[in-house]
Amino acid sequence: MDAADVFTKLSIELKPNPSRTVIRPFSFGYPEPFSEGRTPRMKQVAQRVLALDPALRERMRSLLNIPMHERHENADATFLRRFELVRDELGLAADLPETERLLIGAYLSQEYAFEAAALFNPSIVRMPDADVRDGCLPFLLSLRGIGEGHISSITFRTGTWDGGTGLVLDPASEHGTPPRIDGEEDGWTRLMCEDSDEASETVIFPVLPSQRQGVEDLRLVNFTDDDGTQSVIGTYTAFDGSTARQEMLRAVDLRTFQMRALDGAMTAYKGMALFPRRIDGQFVMLGRQDNENIWLLRSDSLHQWETGERIMAPKYPWEFVQMGNCGSPIELDEGWLVFTHGVGMVRGYCVGACLLDKADPSRVLARTPSPLLFPSAEQRGGYVPNVTYSCGALLHGRRILLPYAIADEYSAFAVAEVADILSVMVPA
């Protein structure tokens, strides 16, 4: 079998949808040379609202209600929460009438189309606490959305897969809910999306200074610890506009998450992916710390990563520039199956695979000399041409479902037999 024939591409595609929005904080001030001695600009806006005739304020609330209630299920609660967040900072009374509080919250908020420009770099895991029914495996899909200002956030979809070409994606909600910080504990920041009624409404939007310009490329894994505890964990790149670092997201449920920065010398880079279990008592990750090779990292702590070793280097023309993982390793009887990305001519990104030894994943047993997925003539162009990329695949029986991104713009799906993937590998 030729490597290009291993995967069967499905007809389902996920395209950006600019009509899906969240309500996020809107902050503003004066340029520094013009701020000295002046009432803060946001406070002035609040004062202008409070100076309006009460009848006009009520008419404004009515006008606001029509579009906001159509697009957001809990718009009023969101605006009122925004008021509470800025009330002390702006010196506003807590007992203002609801209309005044709601209008001030609305002036200090904005609608944000979080996937208006792109919806790509998907990852996929089994849906937590969900059973296979009639041969269909429920899954949770994460995607990177890009909106105004090239800011990245994470959005979700759900669906089922029958192990073959029967892939069903649940319809995405028209509503989106951004996270709210609900305190910190043991280094973890707790996020709440309490207004979400389903996974597709939850949007992990940047909320910390380290994420100012984006939460990028979440790599999800169903992790099982040595004591049997199961959880959904993801690593992602936090970008503040100048530097990138690795952070971790842990799902408590589909509306509650915990996130934290990863510490250590190996974490100031992109593209780390966690193995689904410990090996020899240690947590294990893949990464590309030098931007060229695939690295293996081990640690006694889930969030402290100090050392690593290079285990796989570019060898074939389609990966001469760079290699990296396409998500967390998948455990097979034969070893750890890892989907990889390679960068070749004209910065073209292709997807291949390798097999790591199950007991010692620093040993590369086999790899694909040719890519399995690559930009085709009909899928070459887009926001970033010549890119095929993924952040994770799903195993069901002995078949693989691989969601993948095209041109950093939209996402598609392909399926393959594990045996076929292994058959096109050659000894490393």
Coordinates of C-alpha atoms in Angstrom, one line a residue:
M1 CA 0.0 0.0 0.0
D2 CA 1.2 3.5 -0.8
A3 CA 1.4 5.9 2.2
A4 CA -1.0 8.4 0.4
D5 CA -3.7 5.7 0.3
V6 CA -3.7 4.8 4.0
F7 CA -6.3 7.4 5.1
T8 CA -9.7 7.8 3.6
K9 CA -10.9 11.4 3.7
L10 CA -14.4 12.0 4.9
S11 CA -16.7 14.6 3.4
I12 CA -17.4 16.4 6.7
E13 CA -15.7 19.8 7.1
L14 CA -15.8 22.4 9.8
K15 CA -15.6 26.0 8.5
P16 CA -15.2 29.2 10.5
N17 CA -18.5 30.7 11.5
P18 CA -18.5 34.5 12.2
S19 CA -22.0 34.5 13.6
R20 CA -20.9 32.6 16.7
T21 CA -19.9 35.2 19.3
V22 CA -19.1 35.6 23.0
I23 CA -19.5 38.7 25.2
R24 CA -16.1 39.6 26.5
P25 CA -14.7 42.5 28.6
F26 CA -14.0 45.8 26.8
S27 CA -11.5 48.0 28.5
F28 CA -10.1 51.3 27.4
G29 CA -8.3 54.4 28.6
Y30 CA -6.4 57.5 27.5
P31 CA -2.9 57.4 25.9
E32 CA -0.4 58.0 28.7
P33 CA 0.5 61.6 27.7
F34 CA -3.2 62.5 28.0
S35 CA -4.2 60.6 31.2
E36 CA -2.6 62.7 33.9
G37 CA -5.1 64.5 36.0
R38 CA -8.1 63.2 34.2
T39 CA -11.0 61.0 35.4
P40 CA -10.4 57.5 34.0
R41 CA -12.1 57.1 30.7
M42 CA -14.2 54.1 31.7
K43 CA -15.4 55.9 34.7
Q44 CA -16.4 58.9 32.6
V45 CA -18.5 56.6 30.4
A46 CA -20.3 55.3 33.5
Q47 CA -20.9 58.8 34.7
R48 CA -22.4 59.7 31.3
V49 CA -24.8 56.7 31.6
L50 CA -25.9 57.7 35.1
A51 CA -26.5 61.3 33.9
L52 CA -29.1 60.2 31.3
D53 CA -32.8 60.7 31.8
P54 CA -34.2 57.6 33.4
A55 CA -36.7 57.1 30.6
L56 CA -33.9 57.2 28.0
R57 CA -32.0 54.6 30.0
E58 CA -35.0 52.3 29.9
R59 CA -35.4 52.8 26.1
M60 CA -31.7 52.0 25.7
R61 CA -32.1 48.8 27.7
S62 CA -35.0 47.8 25.5
L63 CA -32.9 48.4 22.3
L64 CA -30.0 46.4 23.8
N65 CA -32.2 43.5 24.7
I66 CA -33.4 42.7 21.2
P67 CA -30.1 41.7 19.6
M68 CA -28.4 40.5 22.7
H69 CA -31.1 38.2 23.9
E70 CA -31.3 36.7 20.4
R71 CA -27.6 35.9 20.3
H72 CA -26.8 35.2 23.9
E73 CA -28.9 33.2 26.4
N74 CA -27.6 35.0 29.5
A75 CA -26.7 38.4 28.2
D76 CA -28.1 40.3 31.2
A77 CA -26.3 38.1 33.7
T78 CA -23.0 38.7 31.7
F79 CA -23.4 42.4 31.7
L80 CA -24.3 42.5 35.4
R81 CA -21.2 40.4 36.2
R82 CA -19.1 42.8 34.2
F83 CA -20.4 45.7 36.2
E84 CA -19.5 43.9 39.5
L85 CA -16.0 43.3 38.3
V86 CA -15.3 47.0 37.6
R87 CA -17.6 48.6 40.3
D88 CA -14.9 49.1 42.9
E89 CA -12.3 50.2 40.4
L90 CA -14.7 52.9 39.1
G91 CA -16.1 53.9 42.5
L92 CA -19.7 53.0 41.7
A93 CA -22.4 52.2 44.2
A94 CA -23.3 48.6 44.6
D95 CA -27.1 49.4 45.0
L96 CA -27.6 51.1 41.6
P97 CA -30.8 50.1 39.9
E98 CA -30.5 47.1 37.6
T99 CA -30.9 49.1 34.4
E100 CA -28.0 51.4 35.3
R101 CA -25.8 48.4 36.2
L102 CA -26.7 46.5 33.1
L103 CA -26.1 49.5 30.8
I104 CA -22.7 50.2 32.3
G105 CA -21.8 46.6 32.0
A106 CA -22.8 46.6 28.3
Y107 CA -20.7 49.7 27.6
L108 CA -17.7 48.0 29.1
S109 CA -18.3 44.8 27.1
Q110 CA -18.0 43.8 23.4
E111 CA -19.2 40.9 21.2
Y112 CA -16.3 38.9 19.9
A113 CA -16.6 36.5 16.9
F114 CA -14.1 34.0 18.2
E115 CA -13.9 31.8 15.0
A116 CA -14.6 34.4 12.4
A117 CA -11.3 33.9 10.6
A118 CA -10.3 30.3 11.2
L119 CA -11.3 27.1 12.9
F120 CA -8.4 24.6 12.8
N121 CA -5.7 22.5 14.5
P122 CA -8.2 20.0 16.0
S123 CA -7.7 17.5 18.8
I124 CA -10.0 14.7 19.9
V125 CA -10.6 12.4 22.9
R126 CA -13.2 10.0 24.2
M127 CA -16.1 11.8 25.9
P128 CA -15.5 11.4 29.6
D129 CA -17.9 8.9 31.4
A130 CA -19.6 8.0 28.1
D131 CA -20.1 4.4 26.9
V132 CA -19.9 3.0 23.4
R133 CA -23.5 2.4 22.2
D134 CA -24.3 0.4 19.1
G135 CA -20.6 0.5 18.2
C136 CA -20.4 4.3 18.3
L137 CA -17.8 6.0 20.4
P138 CA -18.8 9.5 21.8
F139 CA -16.0 12.0 21.5
L140 CA -15.0 15.6 22.4
L141 CA -13.3 17.6 19.7
S142 CA -11.4 20.8 20.4
L143 CA -10.5 23.4 17.8
R144 CA -8.5 26.6 17.7
G145 CA -10.6 29.6 16.6
I146 CA -9.2 32.9 15.4
G147 CA -11.1 36.1 15.5
E148 CA -10.5 39.9 15.4
G149 CA -6.9 40.9 16.2
H150 CA -5.6 37.3 15.4
I151 CA -6.5 36.2 18.9
S152 CA -6.8 32.5 19.4
S153 CA -9.2 30.7 21.6
I154 CA -10.4 27.1 22.1
T155 CA -13.9 25.9 21.2
F156 CA -15.4 22.5 21.3
R157 CA -17.7 20.1 19.4
T158 CA -19.2 16.7 20.3
G159 CA -20.2 13.7 18.2
T160 CA -20.0 10.0 17.7
W161 CA -17.9 7.7 15.5
D162 CA -18.7 4.2 14.5
G163 CA -15.1 3.2 13.8
G164 CA -15.6 3.4 10.0
T165 CA -16.8 6.2 7.8
G166 CA -19.9 6.9 10.1
L167 CA -18.9 10.2 11.7
V168 CA -21.7 12.3 13.2
L169 CA -21.0 15.8 14.5
D170 CA -23.6 17.3 16.8
P171 CA -24.9 20.7 15.7
A172 CA -23.0 23.6 17.2
S173 CA -25.0 25.9 19.5
E174 CA -25.6 29.5 18.2
H175 CA -24.4 30.7 21.6
G176 CA -20.9 31.0 23.1
T177 CA -19.8 31.4 26.7
P178 CA -16.4 32.8 27.7
P179 CA -14.7 31.6 30.9
R180 CA -14.9 33.4 34.3
I181 CA -12.0 33.1 36.7
D182 CA -13.2 31.6 39.9
G183 CA -10.1 31.6 42.1
E184 CA -6.8 29.8 42.4
E185 CA -5.7 26.8 44.4
D186 CA -2.3 25.0 44.4
G187 CA -1.1 26.9 41.3
W188 CA -4.3 26.1 39.3
T189 CA -6.6 28.9 38.1
R190 CA -10.2 27.7 38.1
L191 CA -12.4 28.7 35.2
M192 CA -16.2 28.6 35.1
C193 CA -18.4 28.6 32.1
E194 CA -21.6 28.2 34.1
D195 CA -23.9 29.5 31.4
S196 CA -22.9 26.7 29.0
D197 CA -25.6 24.2 28.4
E198 CA -23.5 22.0 26.1
A199 CA -19.8 21.6 25.1
S200 CA -20.0 23.7 21.9
E201 CA -21.0 26.8 24.0
T202 CA -17.9 26.7 26.1
V203 CA -15.1 28.9 24.7
I204 CA -11.7 29.0 26.4
F205 CA -10.8 32.6 25.7
P206 CA -7.6 34.2 26.9
V207 CA -8.0 35.3 30.5
L208 CA -4.5 35.5 31.9
P209 CA -1.7 38.0 30.9
S210 CA 0.4 35.2 29.5
Q211 CA -2.4 34.4 27.0
R212 CA -3.1 38.0 25.9
Q213 CA -2.8 37.1 22.2
G214 CA -4.0 33.6 22.3
V215 CA -4.7 30.1 23.7
E216 CA -3.3 28.0 20.9
D217 CA -3.3 24.3 19.7
L218 CA -4.8 22.4 22.6
R219 CA -3.5 18.8 22.6
L220 CA -6.1 16.7 24.6
V221 CA -5.5 13.3 26.1
N222 CA -7.6 10.8 28.1
F223 CA -5.1 10.4 31.0
T224 CA -5.3 7.5 33.5
D225 CA -3.1 7.8 36.6
D226 CA -1.6 4.8 38.4
D227 CA -4.4 4.8 41.0
G228 CA -7.0 4.5 38.2
T229 CA -8.1 8.1 38.3
Q230 CA -9.2 9.2 34.8
S231 CA -9.2 12.8 33.5
V232 CA -9.1 14.9 30.4
I233 CA -5.9 16.9 30.3
G234 CA -4.6 19.2 27.5
T235 CA -1.4 21.1 26.9
Y236 CA -1.6 24.3 24.9
T237 CA 0.6 27.3 23.9
A238 CA 0.0 30.5 25.7
F239 CA 1.1 33.6 23.6
D240 CA 1.3 37.1 25.1
G241 CA 2.3 38.8 21.9
S242 CA 6.0 38.3 22.2
T243 CA 6.7 35.1 24.0
A244 CA 5.2 31.6 24.0
R245 CA 5.1 29.1 26.7
Q246 CA 3.4 25.8 27.6
E247 CA 0.4 25.7 29.9
M248 CA -2.0 22.9 30.9
L249 CA -5.8 22.7 31.0
R250 CA -7.6 20.1 33.1
A251 CA -11.3 19.4 32.7
V252 CA -13.4 19.1 35.9
D253 CA -16.4 18.9 33.7
L254 CA -17.5 20.5 30.4
R255 CA -18.2 23.8 32.1
T256 CA -15.4 23.8 34.7
F257 CA -11.7 23.8 34.0
Q258 CA -8.4 24.4 35.7
M259 CA -5.4 25.9 34.0
R260 CA -1.8 26.6 35.0
A261 CA 1.6 27.4 33.6
L262 CA 4.1 24.6 33.2
D263 CA 7.4 25.2 35.0
G264 CA 10.9 24.2 34.1
A265 CA 13.6 24.6 31.4
M266 CA 11.7 22.5 28.8
T267 CA 8.4 24.5 28.9
A268 CA 9.2 27.8 27.1
Y269 CA 8.4 26.3 23.7
K270 CA 5.5 25.1 21.6
G271 CA 3.9 21.7 21.0
M272 CA 4.2 19.5 24.1
A273 CA 1.9 16.5 24.3
L274 CA 1.3 14.3 27.3
F275 CA 1.4 10.4 27.2
P276 CA -2.0 8.9 28.3
R277 CA -0.4 7.2 31.4
R278 CA 2.8 7.2 33.5
I279 CA 5.7 5.1 32.4
D280 CA 7.9 3.6 35.1
G281 CA 6.1 5.9 37.6
Q282 CA 6.9 9.1 35.7
F283 CA 4.9 11.5 33.6
V284 CA 6.1 11.6 30.0
M285 CA 5.7 14.2 27.2
L286 CA 6.7 14.7 23.6
G287 CA 7.9 18.1 22.5
R288 CA 10.1 20.0 19.9
Q289 CA 12.2 22.1 22.2
D290 CA 14.8 23.0 19.6
N291 CA 12.2 23.7 16.8
E292 CA 13.6 20.9 14.7
N293 CA 13.6 17.5 16.4
I294 CA 11.1 15.5 18.4
W295 CA 12.1 15.3 22.1
L296 CA 11.1 13.0 24.9
L297 CA 10.6 14.5 28.4
R298 CA 10.1 12.8 31.7
S299 CA 9.1 14.2 35.1
D300 CA 8.0 13.2 38.5
S301 CA 5.6 16.2 38.5
L302 CA 2.8 16.9 36.1
H303 CA 3.7 20.6 35.9
Q304 CA 7.5 20.7 36.3
W305 CA 9.6 19.7 33.2
E306 CA 13.4 20.3 33.5
T307 CA 15.1 17.8 31.2
G308 CA 14.6 16.0 27.9
E309 CA 16.4 14.1 25.1
R310 CA 16.1 14.3 21.3
I311 CA 14.7 11.0 20.0
M312 CA 13.9 11.7 16.3
A313 CA 15.4 14.0 13.7
P314 CA 14.5 15.0 10.2
K315 CA 15.4 12.2 7.8
Y316 CA 13.2 12.5 4.7
P317 CA 12.7 15.4 2.4
W318 CA 9.1 16.3 3.6
E319 CA 10.5 16.9 7.1
F320 CA 13.9 18.4 6.4
V321 CA 13.0 21.8 8.0
Q322 CA 11.2 20.6 11.2
M323 CA 9.5 17.8 12.9
G324 CA 7.0 17.7 15.8
N325 CA 4.1 15.7 17.2
C326 CA 0.5 15.9 16.1
G327 CA -0.9 15.2 19.5
S328 CA -0.5 12.7 22.3
P329 CA 0.8 9.1 21.6
I330 CA -1.8 6.4 21.2
E331 CA -1.1 3.1 23.0
L332 CA -1.2 -0.1 20.8
D333 CA 0.0 -3.6 21.4
E334 CA 2.9 -2.9 19.1
G335 CA 4.0 0.3 20.9
W336 CA 3.2 4.0 21.0
L337 CA 1.7 5.3 17.7
V338 CA 2.6 9.0 17.3
F339 CA 1.4 11.1 14.4
T340 CA 4.0 13.6 13.4
H341 CA 4.2 16.8 11.4
G342 CA 7.1 17.5 9.0
V343 CA 7.9 20.8 7.3
G344 CA 9.5 20.7 3.8
M345 CA 9.8 22.8 0.7
V346 CA 7.9 26.2 0.6
R347 CA 7.1 25.6 4.3
G348 CA 4.7 22.8 3.5
Y349 CA 3.3 20.9 6.5
C350 CA 2.6 17.2 6.1
V351 CA 1.4 14.5 8.5
G352 CA 3.3 11.3 9.0
A353 CA 3.7 8.8 11.9
C354 CA 6.2 6.8 13.9
L355 CA 6.1 3.9 16.4
L356 CA 7.8 4.2 19.8
D357 CA 8.8 1.3 22.0
K358 CA 6.1 0.7 24.7
A359 CA 8.5 0.2 27.6
D360 CA 11.1 2.7 26.5
P361 CA 9.5 5.4 24.3
S362 CA 12.9 7.0 23.7
R363 CA 13.4 4.1 21.2
V364 CA 11.9 4.9 17.8
L365 CA 11.0 1.5 16.2
A366 CA 9.7 2.6 12.9
R367 CA 8.5 5.7 10.9
T368 CA 6.9 6.6 7.7
P369 CA 9.3 7.6 4.9
S370 CA 6.5 9.4 3.1
P371 CA 3.7 11.5 4.5
L372 CA 0.2 10.1 5.1
L373 CA -1.7 13.4 4.7
F374 CA -0.4 16.4 2.7
P375 CA -1.8 19.5 1.0
S376 CA -3.7 18.4 -2.1
A377 CA -4.4 20.5 -5.1
E378 CA -8.0 21.2 -3.9
Q379 CA -6.9 21.8 -0.3
R380 CA -3.7 23.7 -0.7
G381 CA -4.8 27.3 -0.5
G382 CA -6.2 29.2 2.5
Y383 CA -5.1 31.5 5.3
V384 CA -1.7 29.8 5.4
P385 CA -1.1 27.8 2.2
N386 CA 0.4 24.3 2.0
V387 CA -0.4 23.3 5.6
T388 CA -1.9 20.0 6.8
Y389 CA -1.8 19.7 10.6
S390 CA -3.4 17.9 13.6
C391 CA -3.3 18.1 17.4
G392 CA -4.6 14.6 18.1
A393 CA -6.3 11.4 16.9
L394 CA -8.8 8.9 18.3
L395 CA -8.5 5.1 18.4
H396 CA -11.6 2.9 18.2
G397 CA -10.8 -0.8 18.0
R398 CA -8.1 -1.0 15.5
R399 CA -9.1 2.1 13.5
I400 CA -8.0 5.7 13.7
L401 CA -10.0 8.9 13.3
L402 CA -7.7 11.8 12.5
P403 CA -9.2 15.3 12.5
Y404 CA -6.8 17.7 10.7
A405 CA -6.5 21.3 9.7
I406 CA -6.2 22.6 6.2
A407 CA -4.3 25.9 5.4
D408 CA -4.7 27.1 9.1
E409 CA -8.3 27.9 8.1
Y410 CA -10.7 25.0 8.5
S411 CA -10.8 21.3 9.6
A412 CA -11.5 18.0 8.0
F413 CA -11.5 14.3 9.0
A414 CA -9.9 11.1 7.8
V415 CA -10.0 7.4 8.9
A416 CA -7.5 4.6 8.6
E417 CA -6.7 1.1 9.8
V418 CA -3.9 0.8 12.3
A419 CA -2.5 -2.2 10.3
D420 CA -2.3 0.0 7.2
I421 CA -0.5 2.8 9.0
L422 CA 2.1 0.3 10.4
S423 CA 2.5 -1.4 7.0
V424 CA 3.9 1.7 5.4
M425 CA 6.5 2.3 8.1
V426 CA 10.1 1.3 7.8
P427 CA 12.6 0.5 10.6
A428 CA 14.0 3.7 12.1

